Amino acid sequence: MLDFLKISNLALIDSLSLDFGSGFICVTGETGAGKSVILGALSMLAGNRCGREIVGNFGDACVVEGSISFSDARRVDAILEACGLPRCEDGSLIISRSVSKAKGGRIFVNGALAPLSVLAKLGEVWIDFHGPGEPQKLFSARSQLEMLDAMCGGAETFAEYARAYGRLKRALSEMEELSHSKRLSPEEAEFLQSRIDEIDEMKISEDSIAQLEQSYKIAEMASDISEKSGAIVESLTGADSAAERLRACNRLAADLAGELEAAEGLAERISAAVVEIDDISSEFESLARASEMSPAQIESVRARMSAWMGISRRYGATASAVLAARDEMARKIELQTDVGASLDRLRAERDGILRELEPLADKIFALRRRAAQGAEREVAKLLKNLGFKRPEFKIELSRDSEPSGNFGSSCEFYFSANAGQPPKPLAKVASSGELARLMLALKSVLAEADETPVLVFDEVDANVGGEVGAEVGRQLSRLSGAHQVFCITHLPQVAARADAHFLVEKFQKRDSTKISAGEISGDAALRVSELARMLGDRSSESAVAHARELLKGG
């Protein structure tokens, strides 16, 4: 969930810090008060593009910071690791984004500089917007299929299909490469084999290369190690050495400790120092012996290192990279040895995988059909409660003509908000407010399966009121059991249901106009006043009484 949001110099916001908890969070305020600026800040953290015109007049740059916590950060950490960014610490993702009037923008993720593309990838994981001007995931065939699959169950069947489909793609890729690749000449095959032999002769492994690098370092420093180690040993243990003087001190201290209790501890420390010096001297002697190499041994190590450096320059600096290149060269030779036999083998492999995929695709299609039928019923029921008199919601399924990354079938969502109108694809029939309520219904059905922790709704209550508005509030409240839900609302019935209520206000100070925002959940009088304003008149006794009733009911 989003724990913290800090905004500086964004549009009319000078400086603003907001803390959020879990549950249902509503944002209210007069029309034009600046609620959309709060949404804009969230949009910036989600990786959406923005221009320099958003920078306010309170400084040279605007900065938006946020902290998002995850109960399970593995998906986010996978993205961060793939992009070379620090993982989440204690499950928290820290994002900071600035936009300058003169220099453009900078993004930091967990303290490290990051590109906008990474921020957008992370945004897809942690936040979902539903409202005007935001990308509508419902229009995407991929998103529709993902939503349907979240209701399906049968995870192992999907995983089994994915594994088999991955093998099919590899087999088809090899067939394509083999069919169009130029046959290796005998000279080319011989050259590749010589490269393979060169690698094999070195018996390369991660451990052997690490050992070689250590041996090479010792070989290059052998005389220096021997000379300096010998000097250290002589200084520590030779005639008139530190050890001899310390032993004399040790004898005197022991005599003194026998007569004076206060000297016992000091004598023990001197005795320990004698033992420590002896140990150090012994270890330096061992180091000198270990570094002893004959000229032939040194030459052998240098020759092996020279061979390794030549190989690593060609194929990569690590043993794993070199071995991967070796396997690729061997594969080319194997495939080219007998193209016909290789193609026959790959065709047989392809046909076997296709036979595996067909029953799996049938199972997945059946799972999707059952889930679609259940979703159609549940979503239609919720849509009626959300103000649609005779809504129709359909999920059309179709089998793909061949195996695909869609697990063998596709779907499209159809919707009709009005009686007598046949259902059509969402992009052709739904307004932004209708889409927001449709998404609310879908999210309610998907509540447990949907992994997006933060949902943002804007205009979900457009053109509704009364009991329908109350039902919108109830659904948002239920949805907040599985997600952190933000809602920009004009309806008091919705605001009264919120666990946390934030008020956005615009005010003038001298010649400057500013936007402020703060939580009013803990101030009963202020919250009643805001709900009464939303009802029509905060000075009206009936509006105030109605506001109190709404809060009791919420």
XYZ file of C-alpha atoms in Angstrom:
554
model
C 0.000 0.000 0.000
C 0.985 3.647 -0.346
C 2.239 4.690 3.095
C 3.498 8.171 2.442
C 3.202 10.899 -0.200
C 5.258 14.091 -0.237
C 4.713 16.811 -2.846
C 6.798 19.950 -3.397
C 6.099 22.718 -5.929
C 3.611 20.755 -8.034
C 1.156 23.142 -9.731
C -0.437 25.114 -6.852
C 0.942 22.859 -4.105
C 3.888 24.475 -2.333
C 4.668 21.711 0.150
C 2.498 18.816 1.278
C 3.081 15.592 3.230
C 0.372 12.956 3.617
C 0.407 9.661 5.525
C -1.980 6.887 4.527
C -3.190 3.718 6.163
C -4.875 0.684 4.705
C -8.525 0.497 3.681
C -10.807 2.949 1.881
C -9.475 6.502 1.471
C -11.620 9.250 -0.031
C -10.524 12.668 -1.272
C -13.072 15.473 -1.405
C -13.133 19.214 -1.993
C -14.854 21.952 -3.941
C -14.836 21.721 -7.733
C -11.514 23.216 -8.838
C -9.950 22.861 -5.385
C -7.100 20.756 -6.769
C -8.055 17.125 -6.196
C -6.699 16.319 -9.651
C -3.252 17.551 -8.563
C -3.143 14.772 -5.944
C -4.021 12.313 -8.705
C -1.289 13.851 -10.841
C 1.270 13.185 -8.116
C 0.227 9.518 -7.945
C 0.383 9.356 -11.737
C 3.971 10.654 -11.650
C 4.976 7.941 -9.171
C 3.318 5.349 -11.420
C 5.611 6.269 -14.320
C 3.221 8.243 -16.505
C 4.698 11.017 -18.630
C 4.411 14.665 -17.621
C 5.613 18.004 -18.948
C 7.485 20.885 -17.355
C 4.281 22.899 -17.145
C 3.405 21.002 -13.937
C 6.230 22.785 -12.085
C 4.796 25.412 -9.751
C 5.969 28.935 -9.035
C 7.412 28.118 -5.604
C 10.796 26.939 -6.917
C 12.737 25.721 -9.938
C 11.609 22.089 -9.734
C 8.771 19.983 -8.440
C 9.429 16.809 -6.455
C 7.062 13.950 -5.658
C 8.108 11.215 -3.252
C 6.294 8.100 -2.144
C 6.810 4.991 -0.047
C 4.944 1.824 -1.031
C 4.986 -1.247 1.213
C 4.356 -4.822 0.075
C 3.449 -7.888 2.097
C 5.234 -9.849 -0.646
C 7.774 -7.838 -2.655
C 9.012 -10.662 -4.914
C 7.412 -9.305 -8.127
C 8.811 -5.830 -7.488
C 12.230 -7.180 -6.493
C 12.361 -9.234 -9.706
C 11.872 -6.047 -11.764
C 14.434 -4.156 -9.685
C 17.046 -6.919 -9.982
C 16.523 -7.207 -13.748
C 17.144 -3.455 -14.033
C 20.180 -3.434 -11.725
C 18.429 -1.480 -8.962
C 18.456 -2.067 -5.175
C 15.855 -4.488 -3.839
C 13.128 -3.391 -1.450
C 14.311 -3.120 2.141
C 11.758 -4.523 4.599
C 9.258 -4.743 1.735
C 9.282 -0.980 1.041
C 9.676 0.645 -2.373
C 10.886 4.264 -2.177
C 10.299 6.435 -5.256
C 11.338 10.037 -5.828
C 10.650 11.904 -9.067
C 11.578 15.485 -9.863
C 10.824 17.702 -12.847
C 12.856 20.862 -13.394
C 11.880 23.887 -15.441
C 15.360 23.979 -16.958
C 16.925 20.513 -16.727
C 14.134 18.009 -17.300
C 13.523 15.276 -14.751
C 15.256 12.733 -12.524
C 13.920 9.541 -10.970
C 15.294 7.649 -7.992
C 14.121 4.179 -6.993
C 15.342 2.932 -3.614
C 18.011 5.617 -3.756
C 19.363 4.714 -7.214
C 18.923 6.690 -10.425
C 16.397 4.977 -12.732
C 14.790 5.575 -16.158
C 11.102 6.341 -16.671
C 10.550 2.933 -18.298
C 11.422 1.174 -15.022
C 9.048 3.422 -13.087
C 6.273 2.499 -15.532
C 6.995 -1.229 -15.076
C 6.814 -0.842 -11.312
C 3.614 1.187 -11.642
C 1.940 -1.709 -13.433
C 2.567 -3.827 -10.338
C 1.561 -1.520 -7.496
C -1.180 0.849 -8.727
C -4.229 0.778 -10.986
C -6.043 3.970 -12.100
C -9.679 4.102 -13.187
C -11.025 7.395 -14.394
C -10.912 10.000 -17.189
C -7.588 10.673 -18.820
C -5.952 7.539 -17.453
C -4.942 4.490 -19.495
C -7.898 2.117 -19.440
C -6.677 -1.393 -18.814
C -10.134 -2.659 -19.647
C -9.556 -1.808 -23.315
C -6.532 -4.094 -23.527
C -7.174 -7.651 -24.734
C -4.215 -8.803 -22.668
C -5.573 -7.175 -19.501
C -9.022 -8.640 -20.089
C -7.536 -12.111 -20.430
C -5.428 -11.623 -17.294
C -8.529 -10.578 -15.341
C -10.435 -13.624 -16.549
C -7.534 -15.942 -15.726
C -7.390 -14.544 -12.200
C -10.839 -16.099 -11.668
C -9.993 -19.462 -13.243
C -7.905 -21.430 -10.811
C -6.034 -24.382 -12.329
C -2.598 -22.788 -11.878
C -0.747 -26.056 -12.538
C -2.535 -26.540 -15.883
C -1.482 -23.044 -16.969
C 2.091 -23.702 -15.788
C 2.225 -27.029 -17.643
C 1.024 -25.343 -20.849
C 3.606 -22.553 -20.437
C 6.448 -25.061 -20.056
C 5.368 -27.057 -23.112
C 4.821 -23.900 -25.163
C 8.329 -22.718 -24.265
C 9.759 -26.005 -25.562
C 7.694 -25.642 -28.747
C 9.069 -22.149 -29.413
C 12.630 -23.380 -28.991
C 12.070 -26.304 -31.375
C 10.451 -24.044 -33.995
C 13.271 -21.509 -33.649
C 15.894 -24.201 -34.238
C 13.971 -25.502 -37.255
C 13.784 -21.990 -38.693
C 17.473 -21.398 -38.116
C 18.427 -24.747 -39.610
C 16.217 -24.291 -42.668
C 17.644 -20.886 -43.537
C 21.180 -21.134 -42.277
C 24.098 -21.596 -44.613
C 25.726 -25.024 -44.478
C 29.067 -24.998 -42.718
C 31.993 -25.690 -45.012
C 34.499 -28.320 -43.866
C 36.918 -25.497 -43.093
C 34.333 -23.643 -40.966
C 33.421 -26.801 -39.074
C 37.112 -27.532 -38.500
C 37.677 -23.981 -37.236
C 34.764 -24.226 -34.766
C 36.023 -27.599 -33.566
C 39.487 -26.136 -32.956
C 37.919 -23.415 -30.819
C 35.982 -26.051 -28.856
C 39.158 -28.114 -28.352
C 40.987 -25.023 -27.111
C 38.323 -24.469 -24.450
C 38.137 -28.158 -23.511
C 41.916 -28.361 -23.029
C 41.720 -25.772 -20.263
C 39.081 -27.786 -18.334
C 37.308 -24.537 -17.504
C 35.058 -24.128 -14.467
C 34.265 -21.232 -12.145
C 36.469 -22.784 -9.423
C 39.402 -23.561 -11.729
C 39.480 -20.014 -13.119
C 39.313 -18.506 -9.622
C 42.207 -20.763 -8.595
C 44.166 -19.805 -11.735
C 43.744 -16.094 -11.022
C 44.982 -16.616 -7.460
C 47.979 -18.690 -8.634
C 48.848 -16.062 -11.248
C 48.766 -13.331 -8.632
C 51.102 -15.343 -6.384
C 53.421 -16.182 -9.305
C 53.783 -12.512 -10.212
C 54.455 -11.569 -6.591
C 56.451 -14.644 -5.502
C 59.788 -12.907 -4.894
C 58.127 -9.915 -3.239
C 56.047 -12.170 -0.952
C 59.098 -14.211 0.054
C 61.281 -11.163 0.710
C 58.721 -9.213 2.751
C 57.458 -12.245 4.674
C 61.049 -13.143 5.605
C 61.719 -9.605 6.799
C 58.564 -9.651 8.916
C 59.459 -13.016 10.485
C 63.002 -11.810 11.235
C 61.696 -8.618 12.847
C 59.215 -10.549 14.952
C 61.325 -13.526 16.061
C 65.017 -12.888 15.282
C 67.759 -11.734 17.611
C 66.736 -8.670 19.620
C 63.310 -8.929 17.978
C 59.944 -7.739 19.191
C 59.153 -11.271 20.352
C 62.368 -11.537 22.413
C 61.744 -8.210 24.116
C 58.103 -9.105 24.732
C 59.129 -12.438 26.294
C 61.438 -10.584 28.663
C 58.541 -8.298 29.559
C 56.352 -11.368 30.019
C 58.776 -12.874 32.553
C 58.956 -9.641 34.533
C 55.168 -9.233 34.449
C 54.682 -12.824 35.627
C 57.011 -12.211 38.581
C 55.166 -9.011 39.430
C 51.758 -10.697 39.125
C 52.866 -13.296 41.675
C 53.395 -10.513 44.188
C 50.738 -7.964 43.156
C 47.144 -8.923 42.294
C 46.606 -5.717 40.278
C 49.296 -6.839 37.787
C 47.681 -10.205 37.011
C 45.453 -8.919 34.206
C 48.304 -6.991 32.613
C 50.560 -10.044 32.731
C 47.868 -12.118 31.022
C 47.593 -9.542 28.232
C 51.381 -9.579 27.657
C 51.330 -13.386 27.614
C 48.535 -13.319 25.029
C 50.549 -10.858 22.914
C 53.517 -13.265 22.925
C 51.272 -16.083 21.671
C 49.769 -13.775 19.033
C 53.199 -12.727 17.722
C 54.282 -16.372 17.495
C 51.107 -17.188 15.536
C 51.615 -14.249 13.170
C 55.217 -15.231 12.569
C 54.210 -18.834 11.852
C 51.537 -17.725 9.369
C 53.962 -15.464 7.498
C 56.398 -18.384 7.258
C 53.570 -20.505 5.787
C 52.709 -17.702 3.350
C 56.319 -17.536 2.185
C 56.469 -21.312 1.678
C 53.143 -21.308 -0.222
C 54.454 -18.645 -2.604
C 57.583 -20.598 -3.468
C 57.482 -21.535 -7.153
C 60.116 -22.873 -9.461
C 60.743 -20.975 -12.711
C 58.994 -23.814 -14.577
C 55.901 -23.525 -12.356
C 55.752 -19.758 -12.817
C 56.044 -20.131 -16.591
C 53.263 -22.761 -16.607
C 50.895 -20.489 -14.680
C 51.690 -17.547 -16.968
C 51.049 -19.654 -20.081
C 47.710 -20.898 -18.729
C 46.657 -17.352 -17.799
C 47.635 -16.113 -21.270
C 45.481 -18.826 -22.845
C 42.564 -17.946 -20.570
C 42.810 -14.235 -21.354
C 42.735 -14.978 -25.077
C 39.651 -17.175 -24.672
C 37.857 -14.735 -22.352
C 38.425 -11.838 -24.767
C 36.645 -13.824 -27.475
C 33.739 -15.273 -25.503
C 33.272 -13.373 -22.245
C 35.005 -12.654 -18.977
C 33.413 -15.484 -16.964
C 33.689 -19.256 -17.122
C 29.917 -19.564 -17.610
C 30.010 -17.213 -20.632
C 32.856 -19.178 -22.224
C 31.140 -22.532 -21.634
C 27.887 -21.172 -23.096
C 29.782 -20.087 -26.230
C 31.417 -23.510 -26.391
C 28.022 -25.253 -26.234
C 26.641 -22.972 -28.959
C 29.546 -23.821 -31.291
C 29.064 -27.527 -30.572
C 25.343 -27.187 -31.335
C 26.104 -25.588 -34.706
C 28.424 -28.425 -35.643
C 25.909 -31.032 -34.474
C 23.065 -29.466 -36.446
C 25.146 -29.079 -39.589
C 26.576 -32.580 -39.461
C 23.337 -33.947 -40.857
C 20.733 -31.281 -41.571
C 18.122 -33.793 -42.685
C 18.409 -35.890 -39.536
C 18.347 -32.780 -37.341
C 15.201 -31.484 -39.040
C 13.506 -34.867 -38.684
C 14.345 -34.910 -34.983
C 13.019 -31.382 -34.483
C 9.815 -32.122 -36.422
C 9.186 -35.172 -34.250
C 9.814 -33.060 -31.148
C 7.427 -30.362 -32.433
C 4.660 -32.862 -33.193
C 5.005 -34.448 -29.757
C 4.717 -31.075 -28.046
C 1.658 -30.165 -30.145
C -0.017 -33.374 -28.965
C 0.789 -32.343 -25.374
C -0.613 -28.842 -25.832
C -3.986 -29.743 -27.336
C -5.579 -31.340 -24.228
C -4.032 -28.647 -22.026
C -5.591 -25.930 -24.220
C -8.935 -27.765 -23.937
C -8.691 -27.772 -20.132
C -7.780 -24.086 -20.018
C -10.626 -23.194 -22.386
C -13.065 -25.062 -20.123
C -11.680 -23.280 -17.042
C -12.038 -19.921 -18.764
C -15.568 -20.653 -19.972
C -16.692 -21.610 -16.464
C -15.023 -18.510 -14.995
C -16.561 -16.293 -17.714
C -20.064 -17.571 -16.990
C -19.647 -16.914 -13.277
C -18.170 -13.462 -13.882
C -21.004 -12.489 -16.233
C -23.581 -13.306 -13.548
C -21.745 -11.641 -10.659
C -20.742 -8.500 -12.567
C -24.252 -7.993 -13.987
C -25.690 -8.301 -10.478
C -23.282 -5.697 -9.120
C -23.864 -3.365 -12.074
C -27.588 -3.268 -11.294
C -26.758 -2.176 -7.764
C -24.420 0.461 -9.216
C -27.144 2.226 -11.164
C -27.440 0.331 -14.463
C -31.071 -0.699 -14.911
C -30.620 -3.466 -17.473
C -26.889 -3.942 -17.983
C -25.422 -6.704 -20.088
C -21.879 -7.902 -19.572
C -20.515 -10.680 -21.764
C -17.152 -12.367 -22.115
C -16.678 -13.780 -25.604
C -14.198 -16.658 -25.780
C -12.530 -17.973 -28.918
C -10.028 -20.747 -29.570
C -6.749 -19.716 -31.175
C -5.994 -21.444 -34.466
C -2.623 -22.615 -33.159
C -0.738 -22.746 -29.841
C -0.083 -19.283 -28.468
C 1.172 -17.316 -25.508
C -2.514 -16.837 -24.629
C -2.689 -20.513 -23.597
C -4.624 -21.462 -26.696
C -7.610 -19.105 -26.465
C -8.549 -15.427 -26.311
C -11.360 -13.331 -24.893
C -13.017 -9.947 -25.268
C -15.302 -8.105 -22.847
C -18.617 -6.795 -24.201
C -20.918 -4.357 -22.420
C -24.248 -2.610 -22.836
C -25.383 -0.011 -20.318
C -28.839 0.485 -21.826
C -31.780 -1.758 -22.589
C -32.243 -2.532 -26.267
C -28.590 -1.956 -27.102
C -26.618 -5.100 -27.992
C -23.366 -5.555 -26.069
C -20.327 -4.157 -27.872
C -16.587 -4.040 -27.134
C -15.894 -1.755 -24.182
C -13.982 0.910 -26.097
C -17.015 1.529 -28.302
C -19.792 1.808 -25.757
C -18.666 2.972 -22.323
C -18.088 6.480 -20.942
C -15.333 7.092 -18.400
C -17.814 7.074 -15.515
C -19.439 3.872 -16.759
C -16.031 2.277 -17.192
C -15.061 3.224 -13.647
C -18.208 1.574 -12.262
C -17.698 -1.466 -14.488
C -14.122 -1.753 -13.235
C -15.405 -1.409 -9.675
C -17.755 -4.340 -10.293
C -14.982 -6.425 -11.874
C -12.528 -5.576 -9.121
C -15.131 -6.552 -6.529
C -15.531 -9.962 -8.171
C -11.736 -10.278 -8.451
C -10.953 -8.867 -5.001
C -9.039 -11.850 -3.646
C -7.279 -12.800 -6.896
C -6.146 -9.311 -8.002
C -2.607 -8.639 -6.723
C -2.511 -4.873 -7.445
C -2.300 -3.370 -3.943
C -3.441 0.200 -4.714
C -6.597 1.082 -6.681
C -7.518 4.664 -7.591
C -11.049 5.561 -8.726
C -12.041 8.929 -10.194
C -15.570 9.709 -11.405
C -16.778 6.286 -10.271
C -19.808 8.146 -8.913
C -20.369 10.304 -12.022
C -24.061 10.872 -12.795
C -25.291 8.799 -9.865
C -26.641 9.664 -6.455
C -29.000 8.517 -3.751
C -29.083 4.773 -3.136
C -26.815 4.070 -6.120
C -24.215 6.400 -4.629
C -24.540 4.586 -1.319
C -23.984 1.269 -3.117
C -20.865 2.672 -4.796
C -19.594 3.513 -1.325
C -20.429 0.039 -0.028
C -18.610 -1.652 -2.924
C -15.542 0.543 -2.487
C -15.544 -0.264 1.218
C -15.781 -4.013 0.532
C -13.034 -3.768 -2.068
C -10.765 -2.107 0.493
C -10.676 -5.367 2.422
C -8.244 -6.711 -0.190
C -6.731 -3.454 -1.539
C -5.910 0.074 -0.503
C -8.618 2.060 -2.329
C -8.431 5.776 -3.173
C -11.544 7.523 -4.483
C -11.987 11.111 -5.651
C -15.652 11.720 -4.948
C -18.368 14.354 -4.945
C -20.887 12.104 -3.213
C -21.346 12.333 0.562
C -22.752 8.771 0.542
C -19.367 7.567 -0.729
C -17.230 9.818 1.486
C -19.090 8.729 4.620
C -18.037 5.124 3.987
C -14.312 5.914 3.903
C -11.909 4.766 6.598
C -9.852 7.918 6.005
C -11.188 11.214 4.639
C -8.841 13.808 3.096
C -10.013 17.327 2.290
C -8.401 19.363 -0.503
C -8.796 23.146 -0.380
C -7.597 26.099 -2.432
C -6.788 29.371 -0.673
C -5.208 32.725 -1.416
C -2.378 34.208 0.591
C -1.343 37.701 -0.402
C -0.848 37.482 -4.175
C -0.406 33.704 -4.228
C -2.924 30.878 -4.662
C -2.123 27.561 -3.007
C -3.612 24.107 -2.559
C -3.603 22.383 0.812
C -4.783 18.925 1.835
C -5.122 17.084 5.099
C -6.936 14.276 6.831
C -10.167 15.205 8.604
C -11.187 11.706 9.718
C -10.313 12.447 13.345
C -12.179 15.768 13.448
C -15.863 14.859 13.690
C -17.094 18.441 13.390
C -14.968 19.200 10.336
C -15.975 15.966 8.631
C -19.674 16.618 9.280
C -19.207 20.128 7.890
C -17.584 18.783 4.701
C -20.317 16.165 4.187
C -22.959 18.855 4.743
C -21.268 20.996 2.085
C -21.368 18.032 -0.289
C -25.068 17.643 0.512
C -25.655 21.233 -0.536
C -25.247 23.636 2.388
C -22.976 23.272 5.414
C -24.998 25.966 7.211
C -28.260 24.029 6.843
C -29.384 22.178 9.970
C -31.017 19.454 7.860
C -27.817 18.966 5.831
C -25.771 18.739 9.032
C -28.233 16.221 10.499
C -28.147 14.184 7.288
C -24.337 14.243 7.332
C -24.322 12.855 10.878
C -26.727 10.104 9.830
C -24.507 9.184 6.889
C -21.504 8.858 9.194
C -23.450 6.655 11.586
C -24.535 4.466 8.688
C -21.002 4.368 7.239
